[in-house]
Structures are given as structure tokens and as C-alpha cells.
Coordinates of C-alpha atoms in Angstrom, one line a residue:
M108 CA 100.2 152.5 147.2
E109 CA 96.5 151.5 147.3
W110 CA 94.0 153.9 146.2
D111 CA 90.5 154.4 147.8
A112 CA 89.1 154.6 144.1
V113 CA 90.3 154.0 140.6
V114 CA 88.2 155.5 137.7
I115 CA 88.6 153.8 134.4
G116 CA 87.9 156.1 131.5
G117 CA 88.8 159.9 131.0
G118 CA 85.7 161.3 129.2
Q119 CA 83.1 163.4 130.8
A120 CA 81.7 160.5 133.0
G121 CA 85.1 159.6 134.3
L122 CA 86.2 163.3 135.0
A123 CA 82.9 164.1 136.7
V124 CA 83.3 161.0 139.1
A125 CA 86.7 161.7 139.8
R126 CA 86.0 165.3 140.9
E127 CA 83.2 164.0 143.1
L128 CA 85.3 161.4 144.7
T129 CA 88.0 163.6 145.7
Q130 CA 85.7 166.2 147.0
R131 CA 84.6 163.5 149.4
G132 CA 88.1 163.0 150.6
L133 CA 88.9 159.6 148.7
S134 CA 92.1 159.3 147.1
T135 CA 91.5 158.8 143.5
T136 CA 93.4 158.0 140.3
L137 CA 91.9 158.2 136.8
L138 CA 93.3 155.9 134.1
E139 CA 92.7 156.7 130.6
K140 CA 94.1 154.7 127.4
R141 CA 94.2 157.7 125.1
A142 CA 96.8 160.5 125.3
T143 CA 94.2 163.1 126.2
T144 CA 91.3 163.4 128.6
A145 CA 88.8 164.2 125.6
G146 CA 87.1 160.7 125.8
S147 CA 86.0 159.6 122.5
W148 CA 85.0 163.2 121.1
R149 CA 87.9 163.5 118.9
D150 CA 87.2 160.3 117.3
Y151 CA 83.6 160.9 116.1
Y152 CA 82.7 162.2 112.6
D153 CA 83.9 165.7 112.1
S154 CA 80.7 167.5 111.7
L155 CA 79.1 166.0 115.0
T156 CA 77.0 168.6 116.9
L157 CA 75.4 167.8 120.3
F158 CA 71.6 167.6 120.4
T159 CA 71.6 169.4 123.8
P160 CA 72.4 173.1 124.2
A161 CA 75.7 174.2 125.6
H162 CA 74.2 175.3 129.2
L163 CA 73.3 171.7 129.6
N164 CA 76.7 170.4 129.0
S165 CA 78.5 171.8 131.9
L166 CA 80.4 169.7 134.3
R167 CA 80.2 170.9 138.1
G168 CA 82.9 173.6 138.9
E169 CA 83.4 174.7 135.2
P170 CA 80.8 176.3 132.8
F171 CA 80.9 175.3 129.2
P172 CA 82.5 178.2 127.4
G173 CA 80.7 180.6 124.9
S174 CA 77.1 181.3 124.5
P175 CA 74.9 179.0 126.6
H176 CA 72.0 178.9 124.0
R177 CA 73.9 177.0 120.9
Y178 CA 74.7 173.5 120.2
P179 CA 78.4 172.8 120.5
S180 CA 80.6 170.6 118.2
G181 CA 82.2 167.4 119.4
I182 CA 85.6 169.2 119.0
E183 CA 84.4 171.8 121.4
V184 CA 83.5 169.1 123.8
A185 CA 86.8 167.5 123.6
E186 CA 88.5 170.8 124.3
Y187 CA 86.2 171.6 127.2
L188 CA 87.0 168.1 128.7
E189 CA 90.7 168.6 128.4
S190 CA 90.5 171.7 130.2
Y191 CA 88.4 170.5 132.8
A192 CA 90.9 167.6 133.7
K193 CA 93.5 170.3 134.5
S194 CA 91.1 171.6 137.3
L195 CA 91.0 168.1 139.2
T196 CA 93.0 167.2 142.2
A197 CA 92.7 163.6 141.5
E198 CA 95.6 161.9 139.8
V199 CA 95.1 161.7 136.1
R200 CA 97.1 159.0 134.1
T201 CA 96.7 159.0 130.3
G202 CA 98.2 156.3 128.1
F203 CA 97.2 153.7 130.6
T204 CA 95.3 150.8 129.0
V205 CA 93.3 148.6 131.6
E206 CA 93.3 145.0 130.3
R207 CA 91.3 143.5 133.2
V208 CA 90.0 144.0 136.8
S209 CA 90.4 141.2 139.3
R210 CA 89.4 141.0 143.0
R211 CA 91.3 139.8 145.9
R212 CA 89.4 139.7 149.1
E213 CA 87.8 143.2 149.6
H214 CA 90.2 144.8 147.1
F215 CA 90.5 145.3 143.4
L216 CA 93.6 145.0 141.1
I217 CA 93.6 146.8 137.9
H218 CA 95.8 145.3 135.5
G219 CA 97.5 147.3 132.9
A220 CA 98.6 146.5 129.4
G221 CA 102.2 147.3 130.3
G222 CA 102.2 145.0 133.1
E223 CA 101.5 147.4 135.8
T224 CA 99.0 146.7 138.6
V225 CA 97.1 149.3 140.5
A226 CA 95.3 148.3 143.7
S227 CA 92.1 150.1 145.0
R228 CA 89.2 149.6 147.3
A229 CA 86.6 150.7 144.8
V230 CA 86.4 150.8 141.0
I231 CA 84.3 153.0 138.7
S232 CA 84.0 152.2 135.1
A233 CA 83.4 155.2 133.0
T234 CA 84.6 153.8 129.6
G235 CA 81.6 154.8 127.4
G236 CA 81.0 152.7 124.3
F237 CA 82.8 154.0 121.3
S238 CA 85.3 151.3 121.2
N239 CA 82.7 148.7 121.2
P240 CA 80.3 149.5 118.2
R241 CA 77.2 147.5 117.8
R242 CA 77.3 145.4 114.5
P243 CA 74.2 143.5 114.2
H244 CA 74.1 140.6 111.8
I245 CA 71.9 141.7 108.9
P246 CA 71.2 138.6 106.8
A247 CA 70.3 140.8 103.9
L248 CA 74.0 141.7 103.6
D249 CA 75.3 138.3 103.6
E250 CA 75.8 138.4 99.7
F251 CA 76.7 142.0 99.6
T252 CA 80.3 142.6 98.1
G253 CA 80.4 146.5 98.5
E254 CA 81.9 148.3 101.4
V255 CA 80.3 148.0 104.8
I256 CA 81.6 150.3 107.6
H257 CA 80.2 151.4 111.0
A258 CA 79.5 155.0 112.0
A259 CA 82.5 154.8 114.2
E260 CA 84.6 154.7 111.0
Y261 CA 83.1 157.6 109.2
R262 CA 84.7 160.9 109.5
S263 CA 83.5 163.3 106.7
P264 CA 81.5 163.0 103.4
E265 CA 84.1 164.0 100.9
R266 CA 85.4 160.5 100.2
F267 CA 81.9 159.3 99.2
G268 CA 81.4 162.0 96.5
D269 CA 79.2 160.7 93.9
H270 CA 78.8 157.3 95.5
S271 CA 75.5 155.4 96.3
V272 CA 75.4 155.3 100.2
V273 CA 72.9 153.5 102.3
V274 CA 72.8 154.6 106.0
V275 CA 71.2 152.0 108.2
G276 CA 69.7 153.2 111.5
A277 CA 67.0 155.5 112.9
G278 CA 68.8 157.3 115.8
N279 CA 70.6 160.7 115.9
S280 CA 73.8 159.7 114.4
A281 CA 72.2 158.0 111.4
V282 CA 70.1 161.1 110.7
Q283 CA 73.1 163.5 111.0
I284 CA 75.2 161.5 108.8
A285 CA 72.7 160.7 106.1
V286 CA 71.6 164.4 105.9
E287 CA 75.3 165.5 105.7
L288 CA 76.0 162.7 103.1
S289 CA 73.1 163.8 100.9
A290 CA 74.9 167.0 99.7
Y291 CA 77.7 164.9 98.3
S292 CA 76.1 161.3 97.5
R293 CA 73.0 159.4 96.5
V294 CA 71.8 158.4 100.0
V295 CA 69.0 156.2 101.5
L296 CA 68.4 156.3 105.2
A297 CA 67.3 152.7 105.8
S298 CA 65.7 151.1 109.1
R299 CA 63.4 148.5 110.3
H300 CA 61.2 150.9 112.2
P301 CA 60.0 154.6 111.4
I302 CA 62.2 157.5 112.9
H303 CA 60.8 158.7 116.1
Y304 CA 61.5 162.3 116.6
A305 CA 61.4 164.0 120.1
T306 CA 59.3 166.8 118.5
N307 CA 57.6 167.5 115.3
T308 CA 59.6 171.0 114.6
P309 CA 63.3 171.8 115.0
I310 CA 64.1 172.7 118.8
P311 CA 66.1 176.2 119.2
P312 CA 68.8 176.0 121.7
N313 CA 66.9 178.6 123.9
S314 CA 63.5 176.7 123.9
R315 CA 61.7 175.9 127.1
F316 CA 61.8 172.3 125.9
W317 CA 65.3 172.2 127.3
T318 CA 64.2 173.6 130.8
W319 CA 61.6 170.9 131.0
L320 CA 64.0 168.0 130.0
S321 CA 66.4 169.4 132.5
R322 CA 64.0 168.9 135.4
A323 CA 62.7 165.6 134.1
G324 CA 66.2 164.5 133.7
R325 CA 66.9 164.7 137.5
L326 CA 64.2 162.0 138.2
P327 CA 65.8 158.5 139.0
I328 CA 63.7 156.7 136.4
G329 CA 66.2 155.5 134.1
R330 CA 65.5 151.8 134.7
W331 CA 61.9 152.2 133.3
F332 CA 63.2 152.8 129.9
G333 CA 65.4 149.7 129.7
H334 CA 67.2 149.7 126.4
T335 CA 64.7 152.0 124.6
P336 CA 66.2 153.8 121.7
I337 CA 66.9 157.7 122.1
P338 CA 64.4 159.6 119.8
V339 CA 65.9 161.9 117.4
V340 CA 66.2 165.4 118.8
D341 CA 65.7 167.6 115.7
T342 CA 68.0 170.6 116.2
Q343 CA 68.7 171.5 112.4
G344 CA 65.4 170.7 110.5
Y345 CA 66.4 167.2 109.9
K346 CA 62.7 166.0 109.7
Q347 CA 61.8 168.3 107.0
M348 CA 64.9 167.5 105.0
I349 CA 64.1 163.6 105.2
D350 CA 60.5 164.4 104.5
D351 CA 61.7 166.2 101.4
G352 CA 63.8 163.1 100.3
A353 CA 67.3 164.4 101.0
P354 CA 68.1 161.8 102.1
E355 CA 65.4 159.4 101.0
R356 CA 63.9 157.2 103.9
R357 CA 63.1 153.7 103.1
E358 CA 62.2 150.6 104.9
M359 CA 65.0 148.0 105.3
F360 CA 66.4 146.2 102.3
V361 CA 65.8 142.6 102.1
G362 CA 68.6 141.1 100.0
A363 CA 71.9 141.6 98.2
R364 CA 73.4 140.4 95.0
E365 CA 77.0 141.2 94.8
S366 CA 76.9 145.2 95.0
V367 CA 73.1 145.4 94.4
L368 CA 70.6 145.8 97.2
R369 CA 67.0 144.6 96.8
W370 CA 64.2 146.4 98.6
A371 CA 60.8 145.2 99.7
D372 CA 59.1 146.7 96.8
E373 CA 61.5 144.8 94.3
R374 CA 63.5 147.8 93.5
E375 CA 67.1 147.3 93.2
D376 CA 70.0 149.7 93.6
K377 CA 73.7 149.4 93.0
V378 CA 75.4 150.6 96.2
D379 CA 79.0 151.5 97.0
T380 CA 78.9 151.7 100.7
V381 CA 76.7 150.6 103.6
I382 CA 77.1 152.7 106.9
L383 CA 75.8 151.0 110.1
A384 CA 74.7 153.7 112.4
T385 CA 73.5 151.1 114.8
G386 CA 74.9 152.4 118.1
Y387 CA 77.2 151.1 120.7
R388 CA 77.5 148.8 123.6
P389 CA 79.3 149.4 126.9
A390 CA 83.0 148.9 126.5
L391 CA 83.5 146.8 129.5
G392 CA 85.8 143.9 128.4
H393 CA 88.1 144.6 131.2
L394 CA 85.3 143.5 133.5
A395 CA 84.7 140.2 131.8
G396 CA 85.1 137.2 134.4
L397 CA 84.3 139.8 137.1
E398 CA 81.1 141.3 136.4
Q399 CA 77.7 139.8 135.1
F400 CA 76.0 141.3 132.2
D401 CA 72.5 141.2 130.3
T402 CA 72.0 140.0 126.9
Q403 CA 72.7 143.6 125.4
G404 CA 76.0 143.8 127.2
F405 CA 75.0 146.0 130.0
P406 CA 76.3 145.2 133.5
L407 CA 73.8 144.2 136.2
H408 CA 73.5 147.3 138.4
R409 CA 71.1 149.6 140.2
S410 CA 71.6 153.1 139.4
G411 CA 75.2 152.6 138.5
I412 CA 76.0 150.4 141.6
S413 CA 77.0 147.0 140.9
R414 CA 74.6 144.3 142.1
I415 CA 77.4 141.7 142.1
H416 CA 80.4 143.4 143.6
K417 CA 80.6 145.9 146.6
G418 CA 82.9 148.7 145.5
L419 CA 82.2 148.4 141.9
A420 CA 80.2 151.1 140.0
Y421 CA 79.5 152.8 136.8
V422 CA 79.0 156.2 135.3
G423 CA 78.0 157.2 131.9
L424 CA 75.6 154.2 130.9
E425 CA 72.5 155.0 128.9
Y426 CA 69.6 155.3 131.1
Q427 CA 71.9 154.3 134.1
R428 CA 69.7 156.4 136.7
T429 CA 67.8 159.0 134.7
M430 CA 66.8 159.5 131.1
L431 CA 69.7 161.6 130.6
S432 CA 72.4 159.4 132.1
G433 CA 74.1 159.0 128.6
T434 CA 74.6 162.8 128.3
L435 CA 77.1 165.2 129.7
H436 CA 74.4 166.7 131.9
G437 CA 73.2 163.4 133.1
A438 CA 76.5 161.8 133.7
D439 CA 77.4 164.9 136.0
Q440 CA 74.5 164.2 138.0
D441 CA 74.8 160.5 138.2
A442 CA 78.6 161.1 139.2
A443 CA 77.5 162.8 142.4
Y444 CA 75.2 160.1 143.2
V445 CA 77.8 157.2 142.7
A446 CA 80.6 159.0 144.6
R447 CA 78.3 159.4 147.6
R448 CA 77.4 155.7 147.4
I449 CA 81.1 154.7 147.0
A450 CA 82.1 157.0 150.1
E451 CA 79.3 155.4 152.1
T452 CA 80.4 151.8 151.0
L453 CA 84.1 152.6 152.0
G454 CA 83.2 154.3 155.3

């Protein structure tokens, strides 16, 4: 059987676009490598909370459960997505790992790790980035003999009790992890640039700020932002805690000798673990040899539509189409746009 569309990835972006495609009459199958349709939400650190309130995290057709004016946990999102998948009329196949996608004339072939090949007229990649953590080369760590992990490997603070930990980064995950660890460990939050906050005070979940952001998030201006880092959204008083020194914020370390890190002011600290909260890049290895990418690993696209191949599209990329494209709210809106464009392409 040849499908009209194959969606690769079963997180919020994949589920949202699968729903939109079937509503436009396109036969659609969704392929997810994990055993469930929770995306990567069960793989993040245990205490993860969203920096957008519940009412901005609903996908079309199913409201996010519970009070709309609260910040949900990552586990709540996972459970919501697993429930949402059950409402889809698209075929959903879990445990299907896509190794690569090729093209034969006007059709795509999706090659699975188990040897199965699925044919389709269109492919929408919604694979996120959790499986492709960004690990920049930091010359100052070349001589460091302590533990270095990425935030993707961090789950909870207990195992770091009484350790000396340096968290590298200035984004939302870096701040959340460093603040959480500071109750268990000696923590320094290090970055090359100052932390940029969306606001100077904590934002309550019922703030008018979210109304403004929701409206601004409808504008198709994502490409104007390029790969600009997302500012820290202070939902729990993070700025005040960091200003108070828990955790301590410092400029990036400049060198290492065995397990000792050296700072620009000549201070030296023995450090047990460095956690790289340095973000992720799109996990698009299955499109290697087919698509073209920029220097940051993002595909060449316009608002989620490939500039190289007719019928190839994306949902869930940061700033793909709007300033909120990397969130549940933004991915849901982008899904409708991409599905409409794919339906027009297929005729």
C-alpha cells in the first residue's frame, strides 16, 4: 500500500500534523520509534516543568486536562499525548525506527530498521531533537578528567549530593537544572553570555503576558529569529535565586587541570561533574543524503516546507514558522499550515 502521507515522529508535532492530514482526507500513517506516543517527554529530567501554562499546551480537539492556569510537568504532557494519540484516525505504529528516506520519481520510500519499506507521496518529519543533543567542543575541557554529561542524561539531583557541579548553559533547562541541583550540591551556572530573561519578575500562569504571547505567536515571523536562543521564562523565581547565589552564576571557565577548573579571575575549583545544558539540534539523520541542511543542522525550508523536495515537510522545528513553533501551542498551529500545503501539493 502507498500512503498519501507518512509522519515520522510521535510527539506533539507528529500527532498534531497526523490529525490535520487525515482531516483533509489524506491517508496517513505515523511511525514512532518508541513504544509509546509520548515523544521524548518521558526521557527528560524528572522535575521538568513547562514554561508555558496548560491552556497554551492543548492540541486541537482535546483540551489539556486540569486547571488551565498552571505549569504542567513533563510527565503530564507525556500522558496527555498518549491519550491524544488514541483519538486519531490515522494509523499509528510504535516501535518503528526509520533509518532513512529515499525518493523514487514522485514518491518517497521510508526504510525501517527491521527491513520494512513504506511508500508514500509525502513525508512530514516531526522527530524533534532530544536524540541529537548538541555537545559543543569546549577547549577548556580538553584536560578535564571529571565527569561530563549532557542535560539529556540528567534525570534527578540525588546522585549528585555533596558533589561540586558546573552546569554550562544560559537557557531554560540550564537554569531549571542548576536551581534544582543547588539544594543538593555545590553548583555554578557557567555561560559565555549573560542569562537573558523574558521578564524581570516571575510570570504567573494567569498573567496577561500569555495572552499577548499567544497572539504574537500566530504571526509567521519565525524566520526573522534565525537560530536566536530562547530567553529564560521565569515561572518559579529563578532570576531571584540566581541573583542570590543559589546557584552561583559565573562567566565561562577558561581551562582545566585534571578535575580542577580554572576561571578567568584565576580562581580554581575541584569539580566532580560538568553538565552541558547546551541544547539540541534537529534529529534528521534519516534524511541524510536526501535533504540539504544549514551549518546548524536545520533543513532548508520555508515555514516547514522543504525548499529541495516537493512533498517533504517538517513540524516542530524551533522558529519554523512562528516564534512559538518549538512549543506545543506553536506546533499545533504549524501542523494545520503544513497539512494544508501538503494537501494542495498532492492535489
